[in-house]
PDB file of C-alpha atoms in Angstrom:
ATOM      1  CA  MET A  29      42.378  -4.424 114.477  1.00 89.00           C
ATOM      2  CA  LYS A  30      41.620  -1.038 114.205  1.00 91.00           C
ATOM      3  CA  ILE A  31      41.547   1.055 111.232  1.00 93.00           C
ATOM      4  CA  GLY A  32      41.583   4.770 111.131  1.00 92.00           C
ATOM      5  CA  ILE A  33      40.218   6.928 107.923  1.00 93.00           C
ATOM      6  CA  SER A  34      41.013  10.546 107.572  1.00 91.00           C
ATOM      7  CA  GLY A  35      41.697  12.491 104.661  1.00 91.00           C
ATOM      8  CA  LYS A  36      40.326  16.357 103.292  1.00 92.00           C
ATOM      9  CA  GLY A  37      37.189  17.321 103.683  1.00 88.00           C
ATOM     10  CA  GLY A  38      35.172  15.318 100.432  1.00 90.00           C
ATOM     11  CA  SER A  39      37.470  12.572 100.207  1.00 92.00           C
ATOM     12  CA  GLY A  40      34.898   9.857 100.875  1.00 93.00           C
ATOM     13  CA  LYS A  41      35.717   8.913 104.275  1.00 94.00           C
ATOM     14  CA  THR A  42      32.313   8.748 105.874  1.00 95.00           C
ATOM     15  CA  THR A  43      31.730   6.259 102.672  1.00 96.00           C
ATOM     16  CA  ILE A  44      34.920   4.350 102.839  1.00 96.00           C
ATOM     17  CA  SER A  45      34.516   4.081 106.969  1.00 96.00           C
ATOM     18  CA  ALA A  46      30.854   2.941 106.696  1.00 97.00           C
ATOM     19  CA  THR A  47      31.802   0.659 103.495  1.00 97.00           C
ATOM     20  CA  LEU A  48      34.686  -1.350 105.347  1.00 97.00           C
ATOM     21  CA  ALA A  49      32.771  -1.646 108.989  1.00 98.00           C
ATOM     22  CA  ARG A  50      30.056  -3.616 106.675  1.00 98.00           C
ATOM     23  CA  VAL A  51      32.315  -5.910 104.326  1.00 98.00           C
ATOM     24  CA  PHE A  52      34.260  -6.550 108.045  1.00 98.00           C
ATOM     25  CA  ALA A  53      31.345  -6.621 110.339  1.00 98.00           C
ATOM     26  CA  ARG A  54      29.156  -9.148 107.013  1.00 98.00           C
ATOM     27  CA  GLN A  55      32.417 -11.272 106.902  1.00 98.00           C
ATOM     28  CA  GLY A  56      31.645 -11.966 110.995  1.00 97.00           C
ATOM     29  CA  PHE A  57      33.911  -9.425 112.553  1.00 97.00           C
ATOM     30  CA  PRO A  58      32.893  -7.290 115.527  1.00 96.00           C
ATOM     31  CA  VAL A  59      33.228  -3.941 114.791  1.00 97.00           C
ATOM     32  CA  LEU A  60      32.783  -0.917 116.636  1.00 96.00           C
ATOM     33  CA  ALA A  61      32.270   2.464 114.263  1.00 96.00           C
ATOM     34  CA  ILE A  62      33.510   5.707 115.712  1.00 93.00           C
ATOM     35  CA  ASP A  63      31.918   8.656 114.208  1.00 92.00           C
ATOM     36  CA  GLY A  64      34.768  11.796 115.073  1.00 87.00           C
ATOM     37  CA  ASP A  65      33.391  14.118 112.941  1.00 86.00           C
ATOM     38  CA  PRO A  66      31.450  17.287 114.227  1.00 80.00           C
ATOM     39  CA  ASN A  67      28.603  16.633 111.588  1.00 82.00           C
ATOM     40  CA  PRO A  68      28.329  12.965 111.826  1.00 86.00           C
ATOM     41  CA  ASN A  69      26.971  10.997 109.183  1.00 92.00           C
ATOM     42  CA  LEU A  70      28.124   7.829 109.451  1.00 94.00           C
ATOM     43  CA  GLY A  71      25.274   6.204 111.605  1.00 94.00           C
ATOM     44  CA  MET A  72      23.300   6.956 108.145  1.00 95.00           C
ATOM     45  CA  ALA A  73      25.938   5.515 105.968  1.00 96.00           C
ATOM     46  CA  LEU A  74      25.490   2.093 107.745  1.00 97.00           C
ATOM     47  CA  GLY A  75      22.092   2.366 107.417  1.00 96.00           C
ATOM     48  CA  LEU A  76      20.378   3.989 110.448  1.00 95.00           C
ATOM     49  CA  LYS A  77      17.563   5.858 110.278  1.00 93.00           C
ATOM     50  CA  ALA A  78      17.562  10.060 110.615  1.00 89.00           C
ATOM     51  CA  GLU A  79      15.301   9.163 113.409  1.00 89.00           C
ATOM     52  CA  THR A  80      17.114   7.081 115.370  1.00 88.00           C
ATOM     53  CA  LEU A  81      20.316   9.361 114.598  1.00 86.00           C
ATOM     54  CA  GLU A  82      18.440  12.413 116.433  1.00 83.00           C
ATOM     55  CA  GLU A  83      17.410  10.807 119.356  1.00 82.00           C
ATOM     56  CA  THR A  84      21.194   9.872 119.650  1.00 81.00           C
ATOM     57  CA  HIS A  85      23.767  11.785 121.894  1.00 79.00           C
ATOM     58  CA  SER A  86      27.310  12.308 121.547  1.00 81.00           C
ATOM     59  CA  ILE A  87      28.944  10.318 123.954  1.00 85.00           C
ATOM     60  CA  PRO A  88      29.805  12.492 126.971  1.00 85.00           C
ATOM     61  CA  ARG A  89      33.907  13.780 128.124  1.00 85.00           C
ATOM     62  CA  SER A  90      33.026  12.222 131.299  1.00 88.00           C
ATOM     63  CA  ILE A  91      34.158   8.750 130.543  1.00 90.00           C
ATOM     64  CA  VAL A  92      38.000  10.732 130.262  1.00 91.00           C
ATOM     65  CA  GLU A  93      39.844  11.569 133.100  1.00 94.00           C
ATOM     66  CA  ARG A  94      43.710  13.442 133.140  1.00 94.00           C
ATOM     67  CA  LYS A  95      45.885  11.074 134.895  1.00 94.00           C
ATOM     68  CA  GLU A  96      50.146  11.824 135.300  1.00 94.00           C
ATOM     69  CA  ASP A  97      51.905   8.665 133.657  1.00 91.00           C
ATOM     70  CA  ALA A  98      54.785   7.038 135.001  1.00 92.00           C
ATOM     71  CA  ASP A  99      56.958   9.444 132.849  1.00 94.00           C
ATOM     72  CA  GLY A 100      55.236  12.168 134.570  1.00 94.00           C
ATOM     73  CA  LYS A 101      53.291  13.284 131.417  1.00 95.00           C
ATOM     74  CA  MET A 102      49.689  14.041 131.874  1.00 95.00           C
ATOM     75  CA  ARG A 103      47.342  11.283 129.366  1.00 94.00           C
ATOM     76  CA  MET A 104      43.579  11.518 129.162  1.00 93.00           C
ATOM     77  CA  VAL A 105      42.503   7.954 129.721  1.00 93.00           C
ATOM     78  CA  LEU A 106      39.612   5.820 130.088  1.00 92.00           C
ATOM     79  CA  LYS A 107      37.459   5.270 133.119  1.00 93.00           C
ATOM     80  CA  ASP A 108      35.534   2.689 132.122  1.00 92.00           C
ATOM     81  CA  SER A 109      36.218  -0.856 129.308  1.00 92.00           C
ATOM     82  CA  VAL A 110      35.867   0.148 125.600  1.00 90.00           C
ATOM     83  CA  GLU A 111      32.697  -2.615 126.459  1.00 92.00           C
ATOM     84  CA  ASN A 112      31.502  -0.636 128.825  1.00 93.00           C
ATOM     85  CA  ILE A 113      31.461   2.321 127.012  1.00 91.00           C
ATOM     86  CA  THR A 114      30.004   0.940 124.023  1.00 91.00           C
ATOM     87  CA  ALA A 115      27.539  -0.827 126.372  1.00 91.00           C
ATOM     88  CA  LEU A 116      26.174   2.550 127.304  1.00 90.00           C
ATOM     89  CA  HIS A 117      26.785   4.773 124.460  1.00 91.00           C
ATOM     90  CA  GLY A 118      26.544   2.915 121.140  1.00 92.00           C
ATOM     91  CA  ILE A 119      23.951   2.649 119.096  1.00 93.00           C
ATOM     92  CA  ALA A 120      23.129  -0.873 117.109  1.00 95.00           C
ATOM     93  CA  ALA A 121      23.560  -0.608 113.528  1.00 96.00           C
ATOM     94  CA  PRO A 122      22.409  -2.932 110.291  1.00 96.00           C
ATOM     95  CA  ASP A 123      25.164  -6.241 110.272  1.00 97.00           C
ATOM     96  CA  GLY A 124      25.769  -6.237 114.281  1.00 96.00           C
ATOM     97  CA  ILE A 125      27.877  -2.886 113.873  1.00 97.00           C
ATOM     98  CA  ARG A 126      27.390  -0.950 117.606  1.00 96.00           C
ATOM     99  CA  LEU A 127      28.160   3.389 116.327  1.00 95.00           C
ATOM    100  CA  ILE A 128      29.398   5.409 118.594  1.00 93.00           C
ATOM    101  CA  VAL A 129      29.287   8.920 117.684  1.00 90.00           C
ATOM    102  CA  GLY A 130      31.886  11.217 119.152  1.00 83.00           C
ATOM    103  CA  THR A 131      31.014  14.706 118.323  1.00 74.00           C
ATOM    104  CA  LYS A 132      28.271  16.275 117.622  1.00 65.00           C
ATOM    105  CA  VAL A 133      26.954  19.854 117.554  1.00 62.00           C
ATOM    106  CA  GLU A 134      24.179  19.131 120.813  1.00 62.00           C
ATOM    107  CA  ASN A 135      23.049  23.362 120.998  1.00 63.00           C
ATOM    108  CA  PRO A 136      24.230  24.848 117.901  1.00 62.00           C
ATOM    109  CA  GLY A 137      24.543  29.150 118.757  1.00 65.00           C
ATOM    110  CA  ALA A 138      24.927  31.988 116.514  1.00 71.00           C
ATOM    111  CA  GLY A 139      28.374  32.509 115.006  1.00 62.00           C
TER     112      GLY A 139
END
């Protein structure tokens, strides 16, 4: 099962995502939570400590590559399996959840 949450800023996406992740994990489902927000807070909502999250990095762009499909269209495809990517880049969260931070401001600069 795959569940995606989207909506306007401030609409509760992170809270709903964390709640659903923990409910499913507590029911025994394997859960991979992916935080795609440039200001990632899903880890905190899942119960991870700020210190743990400060030490994490976003998933590198090098995990995907452009390939041409059978119809001649260019697609972005994973270079490795989801299982391996999760093992390498996932963060252990409460209730057995694995968290991947998809994007994060690594080196903020002046605007």
